[in-house]
Tab-separated table of C-alpha atoms and ligand atoms in Angstrom:
chain	number	residue	atom	x	y	z
A	1	MET	CA	77.888	15.103	159.230
A	2	THR	CA	79.258	16.929	156.221
A	3	PRO	CA	78.131	20.511	156.163
A	4	ALA	CA	75.316	21.480	153.793
A	5	PRO	CA	76.704	22.296	150.387
A	6	GLU	CA	77.087	25.943	149.424
A	7	SER	CA	74.201	25.578	146.961
A	8	ALA	CA	72.022	23.809	149.532
A	9	PRO	CA	68.377	24.158	148.397
A	10	THR	CA	66.302	26.666	150.264
A	11	LEU	CA	62.574	27.078	150.325
A	12	GLU	CA	62.537	30.901	150.042
A	13	ARG	CA	60.984	30.943	146.586
A	14	LEU	CA	58.266	28.469	147.605
A	15	TYR	CA	57.499	30.305	150.872
A	16	ALA	CA	57.050	33.514	148.803
A	17	GLU	CA	54.741	31.762	146.395
A	18	VAL	CA	52.525	30.215	149.062
A	19	ALA	CA	52.565	33.286	151.348
A	20	PRO	CA	48.940	34.168	150.885
A	21	GLY	CA	47.893	30.560	151.536
A	22	MET	CA	50.159	30.372	154.575
A	23	ALA	CA	48.504	33.537	155.930
A	24	GLY	CA	45.283	31.619	155.599
A	25	VAL	CA	46.755	28.619	157.485
A	26	ASP	CA	48.112	30.965	160.241
A	27	ALA	CA	44.653	32.527	160.594
A	28	GLU	CA	43.044	29.101	160.990
A	29	ILE	CA	45.600	28.171	163.630
A	30	ALA	CA	45.177	31.438	165.489
A	31	GLY	CA	41.421	31.020	165.486
A	32	ALA	CA	41.619	27.405	166.636
A	33	LEU	CA	44.055	28.114	169.394
A	34	ARG	CA	42.388	31.108	170.938
A	35	ALA	CA	42.367	30.902	174.769
A	36	GLU	CA	40.641	33.124	177.246
A	37	ARG	CA	42.756	32.278	180.224
A	38	PRO	CA	46.040	34.200	180.139
A	39	ALA	CA	48.059	31.304	181.471
A	40	ILE	CA	46.856	29.014	178.638
A	41	ALA	CA	47.207	31.789	176.049
A	42	GLU	CA	50.836	32.191	177.163
A	43	MET	CA	51.523	28.472	176.847
A	44	ILE	CA	50.032	28.395	173.422
A	45	ARG	CA	52.075	31.449	172.383
A	46	HIS	CA	55.224	29.759	173.606
A	47	VAL	CA	54.780	26.442	171.780
A	48	SER	CA	53.619	28.164	168.590
A	49	ARG	CA	57.317	28.997	168.191
A	50	TYR	CA	58.019	25.328	167.530
A	51	SER	CA	56.261	25.785	164.253
A	52	GLY	CA	59.373	26.411	162.181
A	53	LYS	CA	59.683	25.276	158.618
A	54	LYS	CA	55.919	24.611	158.337
A	55	LEU	CA	56.778	21.926	155.815
A	56	ARG	CA	53.456	20.076	156.323
A	57	PRO	CA	51.159	23.060	155.514
A	58	MET	CA	53.450	24.085	152.728
A	59	LEU	CA	52.976	20.659	151.149
A	60	VAL	CA	49.213	20.950	151.567
A	61	LEU	CA	49.190	24.346	149.887
A	62	LEU	CA	51.487	23.271	147.002
A	63	ILE	CA	49.536	20.058	146.317
A	64	GLY	CA	46.297	21.969	146.473
A	65	ARG	CA	47.531	24.469	143.997
A	66	ALA	CA	48.862	21.734	141.751
A	67	SER	CA	45.548	19.949	141.788
A	68	GLY	CA	43.817	23.033	140.641
A	69	ARG	CA	41.748	24.023	143.628
A	70	SER	CA	43.211	25.497	146.703
A	71	GLY	CA	41.220	27.559	149.193
A	72	THR	CA	39.770	27.631	152.725
A	73	ALA	CA	39.652	23.791	152.976
A	74	HIS	CA	43.380	23.633	152.283
A	75	HIS	CA	44.100	26.396	154.789
A	76	ARG	CA	42.177	24.388	157.364
A	77	LEU	CA	43.849	21.131	156.511
A	78	GLY	CA	47.315	22.771	156.709
A	79	ALA	CA	46.397	24.151	160.078
A	80	ILE	CA	45.066	20.758	161.362
A	81	VAL	CA	48.191	18.895	160.269
A	82	GLU	CA	50.483	21.525	161.767
A	83	MET	CA	48.589	21.501	165.061
A	84	ILE	CA	48.711	17.744	165.299
A	85	HIS	CA	52.417	17.947	164.562
A	86	LEU	CA	52.938	20.536	167.333
A	87	ALA	CA	50.978	18.365	169.796
A	88	THR	CA	53.225	15.376	168.985
A	89	LEU	CA	56.346	17.473	169.506
A	90	ILE	CA	55.177	18.630	172.929
A	91	HIS	CA	54.486	15.048	173.946
A	92	ASP	CA	57.671	13.789	172.330
A	93	ASP	CA	59.769	16.261	174.381
A	94	VAL	CA	58.234	14.912	177.532
A	95	ILE	CA	59.089	11.366	176.453
A	96	ASP	CA	62.631	12.401	175.449
A	97	ALA	CA	63.120	14.687	178.526
A	98	ALA	CA	64.277	17.297	175.920
A	99	GLN	CA	65.044	20.758	177.184
A	100	ILE	CA	65.313	22.864	174.010
A	101	ARG	CA	63.149	23.016	170.849
A	102	ARG	CA	63.492	25.732	168.160
A	103	GLN	CA	65.998	27.510	170.302
A	104	VAL	CA	63.570	27.950	173.206
A	105	ALA	CA	62.628	25.907	176.274
A	106	THR	CA	60.510	22.871	175.732
A	107	ALA	CA	57.055	22.947	177.434
A	108	ASN	CA	58.195	20.355	179.930
A	109	ALA	CA	61.260	22.318	180.786
A	110	ARG	CA	59.451	25.599	181.126
A	111	TRP	CA	56.447	24.281	183.018
A	112	SER	CA	56.415	20.555	183.856
A	113	ASN	CA	55.701	17.105	182.336
A	114	TYR	CA	52.250	17.324	183.940
A	115	GLU	CA	51.335	20.568	182.169
A	116	ALA	CA	53.183	19.768	178.955
A	117	VAL	CA	51.140	16.535	178.433
A	118	LEU	CA	47.917	18.449	178.963
A	119	LEU	CA	49.003	21.287	176.707
A	120	GLY	CA	49.699	18.696	173.964
A	121	ASP	CA	46.239	17.346	174.599
A	122	ILE	CA	44.807	20.873	174.211
A	123	LEU	CA	46.462	21.306	170.807
A	124	PHE	CA	45.426	17.868	169.704
A	125	SER	CA	41.778	18.319	170.650
A	126	ARG	CA	41.699	21.755	169.008
A	127	ALA	CA	43.039	20.143	165.840
A	128	ILE	CA	40.301	17.523	165.964
A	129	ASN	CA	37.770	20.240	166.576
A	130	LEU	CA	38.971	21.983	163.374
A	131	LEU	CA	38.816	18.690	161.596
A	132	ALA	CA	35.182	18.378	162.577
A	133	LYS	CA	34.619	21.871	161.077
A	134	LEU	CA	36.429	20.788	157.857
A	135	GLY	CA	33.509	18.376	157.493
A	136	ASP	CA	35.241	15.871	155.215
A	137	ALA	CA	34.651	12.200	156.121
A	138	ARG	CA	37.844	10.965	154.404
A	139	ALA	CA	39.990	13.605	156.200
A	140	LEU	CA	38.444	12.560	159.529
A	141	ASP	CA	39.109	8.927	158.751
A	142	VAL	CA	42.676	9.311	157.492
A	143	LEU	CA	43.852	11.805	160.141
A	144	THR	CA	42.396	10.001	163.195
A	145	ARG	CA	43.902	6.775	161.977
A	146	ALA	CA	47.208	8.545	161.367
A	147	VAL	CA	47.320	9.832	164.981
A	148	SER	CA	46.540	6.330	166.296
A	149	THR	CA	49.331	4.928	164.126
A	150	LEU	CA	51.752	7.531	165.341
A	151	CYS	CA	51.073	6.618	168.932
A	152	GLU	CA	51.440	2.932	168.119
A	153	GLY	CA	54.845	3.653	166.481
A	154	GLU	CA	55.931	5.517	169.639
A	155	ILE	CA	54.928	2.532	171.809
A	156	LEU	CA	56.775	0.166	169.470
A	157	GLN	CA	59.847	2.379	169.766
A	158	ASN	CA	59.536	2.342	173.505
A	159	ARG	CA	59.320	-1.423	173.612
A	160	HIS	CA	62.702	-1.514	171.884
A	161	ARG	CA	64.588	0.995	173.953
A	162	MET	CA	68.147	-0.190	174.748
A	163	ASP	CA	67.601	-3.092	172.365
A	164	PRO	CA	70.685	-3.531	170.186
A	165	GLY	CA	68.838	-6.232	168.217
A	166	VAL	CA	66.541	-3.713	166.481
A	167	SER	CA	66.467	-4.670	162.834
A	168	GLU	CA	66.233	-2.370	159.902
A	169	ALA	CA	62.724	-3.647	159.205
A	170	LEU	CA	61.664	-2.781	162.729
A	171	TYR	CA	63.348	0.697	162.484
A	172	TYR	CA	61.472	1.356	159.268
A	173	ASP	CA	58.153	0.278	160.825
A	174	ILE	CA	58.818	2.751	163.667
A	175	ILE	CA	59.654	5.731	161.561
A	176	ARG	CA	56.920	4.986	159.009
A	177	GLU	CA	54.435	5.024	161.904
A	178	LYS	CA	55.731	7.850	164.031
A	179	THR	CA	56.746	10.287	161.324
A	180	ALA	CA	55.986	9.374	157.736
A	181	ILE	CA	52.247	8.593	158.163
A	182	LEU	CA	51.377	12.161	159.125
A	183	TYR	CA	53.248	13.549	156.081
A	184	SER	CA	51.504	11.008	153.896
A	185	ALA	CA	48.061	11.846	155.346
A	186	GLY	CA	48.524	15.570	154.764
A	187	CYS	CA	49.693	15.110	151.179
A	188	GLU	CA	47.023	12.605	150.276
A	189	LEU	CA	44.242	14.740	151.779
A	190	ALA	CA	45.481	17.895	150.052
A	191	ALA	CA	44.975	16.209	146.674
A	192	HIS	CA	41.685	14.652	147.813
A	193	LEU	CA	40.291	18.057	148.824
A	194	SER	CA	41.106	19.418	145.424
A	195	GLY	CA	39.091	16.621	143.806
A	196	ALA	CA	42.129	15.114	142.179
A	197	PRO	CA	41.814	11.744	140.487
A	198	ALA	CA	42.315	8.641	142.655
A	199	GLU	CA	45.808	7.840	141.189
A	200	ALA	CA	47.002	11.410	141.950
A	201	VAL	CA	45.692	11.208	145.505
A	202	GLN	CA	47.466	7.965	146.002
A	203	ALA	CA	50.731	9.269	144.395
A	204	CYS	CA	50.653	12.303	146.719
A	205	GLY	CA	50.260	9.997	149.708
A	206	THR	CA	53.275	7.990	148.497
A	207	TYR	CA	55.237	11.171	148.047
A	208	GLY	CA	54.453	12.172	151.700
A	209	LEU	CA	55.388	8.723	152.981
A	210	GLU	CA	58.765	8.596	151.248
A	211	LEU	CA	59.466	12.232	152.200
A	212	GLY	CA	58.618	11.466	155.801
A	213	LEU	CA	60.990	8.464	155.840
A	214	ALA	CA	63.775	10.691	154.409
A	215	PHE	CA	62.983	13.395	156.965
A	216	GLN	CA	63.261	11.063	159.956
A	217	ILE	CA	66.460	9.365	158.799
A	218	ILE	CA	68.093	12.767	158.459
A	219	ASP	CA	66.670	13.703	161.883
A	220	ASP	CA	68.272	10.543	163.377
A	221	CYS	CA	71.639	11.388	161.744
A	222	LEU	CA	71.370	14.948	163.104
A	223	ASP	CA	70.638	13.606	166.574
A	224	LEU	CA	74.030	11.970	166.588
A	225	PHE	CA	76.107	14.369	164.463
A	226	GLY	CA	74.262	17.628	164.340
A	227	ASP	CA	75.317	20.851	166.018
A	228	GLU	CA	72.901	21.631	168.885
A	229	ALA	CA	73.249	25.474	168.401
A	230	GLU	CA	72.513	25.156	164.708
A	231	VAL	CA	69.735	22.586	165.009
A	232	GLY	CA	68.167	24.454	167.840
A	233	LYS	CA	66.877	21.518	169.801
A	234	SER	CA	68.295	19.045	172.309
A	235	LEU	CA	70.367	16.450	170.495
A	236	GLY	CA	71.696	13.106	171.630
A	237	THR	CA	68.324	12.303	173.109
A	238	ASP	CA	68.019	9.181	170.935
A	239	LEU	CA	71.029	7.579	172.589
A	240	ASP	CA	70.113	8.878	176.064
A	241	GLY	CA	66.632	7.385	175.660
A	242	GLY	CA	67.894	4.166	174.194
A	243	LYS	CA	66.454	4.694	170.706
A	244	VAL	CA	68.385	2.522	168.251
A	245	THR	CA	68.308	4.377	164.935
A	246	LEU	CA	69.437	3.611	161.361
A	247	PRO	CA	73.096	4.862	161.610
A	248	VAL	CA	73.588	2.673	164.741
A	249	ILE	CA	71.883	-0.377	163.184
A	250	LEU	CA	74.000	-0.137	160.027
A	251	ALA	CA	77.188	0.366	162.097
A	252	LEU	CA	76.412	-2.751	164.206
A	253	ALA	CA	75.696	-4.741	161.000
A	254	SER	CA	79.190	-3.940	159.708
A	255	LEU	CA	80.895	-5.601	162.736
A	256	SER	CA	82.106	-9.116	163.328
A	257	ASP	CA	79.964	-11.239	165.651
A	258	GLY	CA	82.385	-10.722	168.499
A	259	ASP	CA	82.558	-7.020	168.166
A	260	ARG	CA	78.802	-6.663	167.707
A	261	LEU	CA	78.340	-8.555	171.041
A	262	THR	CA	80.708	-6.146	172.829
A	263	TRP	CA	78.808	-3.157	171.346
A	264	ALA	CA	75.474	-4.653	172.127
A	265	ARG	CA	76.508	-4.892	175.760
A	266	ARG	CA	77.629	-1.256	175.790
A	267	LEU	CA	74.420	-0.031	174.108
A	268	SER	CA	72.194	-1.897	176.486
A	269	GLN	CA	73.963	-0.197	179.399
A	270	GLY	CA	73.275	3.132	177.791
A	271	ALA	CA	74.027	6.391	179.544
A	272	ALA	CA	75.960	4.637	182.372
A	273	ASP	CA	78.900	4.334	179.907
A	274	PRO	CA	80.626	7.756	179.734
A	275	GLY	CA	82.651	7.096	176.512
A	276	LEU	CA	79.715	5.602	174.676
A	277	ARG	CA	78.660	8.573	172.590
A	278	ALA	CA	82.091	9.470	171.296
A	279	ASP	CA	82.993	5.867	170.575
A	280	LEU	CA	79.653	5.279	168.842
A	281	LYS	CA	79.991	8.314	166.694
A	282	ALA	CA	83.481	7.264	165.666
A	283	LEU	CA	82.141	3.757	164.777
A	284	VAL	CA	79.188	5.070	162.832
A	285	GLN	CA	81.450	7.345	160.831
A	286	SER	CA	84.368	4.975	160.207
A	287	SER	CA	82.101	1.993	159.292
A	288	GLY	CA	80.414	4.086	156.511
A	289	ALA	CA	77.076	3.799	158.329
A	290	LEU	CA	76.558	7.625	158.366
A	291	ASP	CA	77.179	7.846	154.616
A	292	GLU	CA	74.916	4.857	154.041
A	293	SER	CA	72.167	6.407	156.176
A	294	MET	CA	72.394	9.642	154.206
A	295	GLN	CA	72.192	7.661	150.995
A	296	ARG	CA	69.098	5.910	152.263
A	297	ALA	CA	67.546	9.286	152.927
A	298	ARG	CA	68.364	10.378	149.384
A	299	ASP	CA	66.868	7.146	148.016
A	300	HIS	CA	63.620	7.862	149.731
A	301	ALA	CA	63.637	11.464	148.576
A	302	ASN	CA	64.145	10.113	145.026
A	303	ARG	CA	61.197	7.767	145.423
A	304	ALA	CA	59.099	10.665	146.644
A	305	LYS	CA	60.083	12.683	143.569
A	306	ALA	CA	59.283	9.744	141.266
A	307	ALA	CA	55.801	9.390	142.788
A	308	THR	CA	54.836	13.029	141.973
A	309	ARG	CA	56.230	12.955	138.484
A	310	THR	CA	53.646	10.379	137.560
A	311	ALA	CA	50.761	12.341	139.087
A	312	LEU	CA	51.295	16.051	138.817
A	313	ASP	CA	52.125	18.588	136.153
A	314	VAL	CA	55.818	19.536	135.631
A	315	ARG	CA	55.738	22.703	137.673
A	316	ALA	CA	54.019	21.148	140.725
A	317	ALA	CA	56.285	18.118	140.557
A	318	SER	CA	59.366	20.321	140.518
A	319	ASP	CA	58.080	22.280	143.597
A	320	LEU	CA	57.695	19.035	145.500
A	321	GLU	CA	61.073	17.817	144.235
A	322	ALA	CA	62.588	21.061	145.704
A	323	ILE	CA	61.153	20.156	149.081
A	324	ALA	CA	62.527	16.629	148.847
A	325	ASP	CA	65.982	18.057	148.072
A	326	PHE	CA	65.664	20.495	150.962
A	327	VAL	CA	64.727	17.684	153.412
A	328	VAL	CA	67.844	15.666	152.711
A	329	ALA	CA	70.197	18.674	152.548
A	330	ARG	CA	68.952	20.239	155.811
A	331	ARG	CA	71.295	20.519	158.772
A	332	LYS	CA	68.733	21.833	161.206
B	401	FPP	C1	59.747	12.818	166.831
B	401	FPP	O1	60.744	11.938	167.309
B	401	FPP	C2	58.442	12.291	167.279
B	401	FPP	C3	57.395	12.030	166.468
B	401	FPP	C4	57.497	12.226	165.065
B	401	FPP	C5	56.115	11.536	166.995
B	401	FPP	C6	55.873	11.724	168.473
B	401	FPP	C7	54.430	11.269	168.826
B	401	FPP	C8	53.933	11.196	170.025
B	401	FPP	C9	54.788	11.356	171.226
B	401	FPP	C10	52.490	10.838	170.218
B	401	FPP	C11	51.708	12.132	170.404
B	401	FPP	C12	50.263	11.866	170.510
B	401	FPP	C13	49.248	12.785	170.404
B	401	FPP	C14	47.852	12.359	170.579
B	401	FPP	C15	49.512	14.239	170.223
B	401	FPP	P1	62.182	12.450	167.568
B	401	FPP	O2	62.390	12.424	169.036
B	401	FPP	O3	63.136	11.573	166.711
B	401	FPP	O4	62.233	13.906	167.001
B	401	FPP	P2	62.921	15.149	167.572
B	401	FPP	O5	64.340	14.994	167.239
B	401	FPP	O6	62.319	16.357	166.803
B	401	FPP	O7	62.646	15.262	169.038
B	402	MG	MG1	62.431	13.927	170.459
């Protein structure tokens, strides 16, 4: 992947602006994740480090501010979405047998799959408990459906492991479900909790959905081409786990029928083929599939930006645009 440009967007200004709100989110998370038993408290402390960019609560706070009313309900919503996200990462690392996340050991590596699954369940149920305390019927409906969809996306993905026939449409279904829906839910509900008009609520949901698609496409490019030390998590797990992602789908589509068949055979053999990773990276790069995937991510970011321009004032829209730019420029 080409390095991030010198002038790569950073979120420093936005973090500074939402700092008081983020302190509110952190306080909600700390309250919700309190644990009496030292062993559980230690586990929760460890996985709290996976909370890095805090993009989801940041979006909740910015949309809340843009819609005119941002307070405790937004802090709570930001905390709920972040805790659900953390729970999914813990489970995802079990599924991917990942060893490193955010530069530290994954829960499965540090303890075991057994305990990591249960730790994910603890975070998830604490998030649902906080959702009950939020007391908003739409939030309960949207977020519980989002988590169900996310699990369905993961199952769909699993059913197509090592399947070189994964189409673009199927890939998009998977990433919409496993990643974009949670972004969309957080953004939609942030506007809803501010009492924004229906069109603005819907536009914020569309922003989140498109941003989430862009995020996952970049994530999938980084999994193949990123630098593990820089990204700070185990990479290459997609190929190891047989996940067929957009750069690979586009590279396969560029081949003649005969070459595609040869590659399909190699991909379905997976990790048993020692030269597969290097050869696949070379193919993805030389076929233009990496560039095309990055372009797709930019296209989704642009659609995200367009959605907010119709619904929010200029300042708020430009804040959300900065996040969209950041998501496609990120290299970690
Ligand atoms: C990241 O995939 C994974 C997700 C966005 C969703 C994972 C969701 C689950 C495993 C279901 C969890 C269910 C509950 C109830 C908590 P990735 O492997 O591409 O991302 P990565 O590179 O960050 O590992
Ligand atoms: Mg993973």
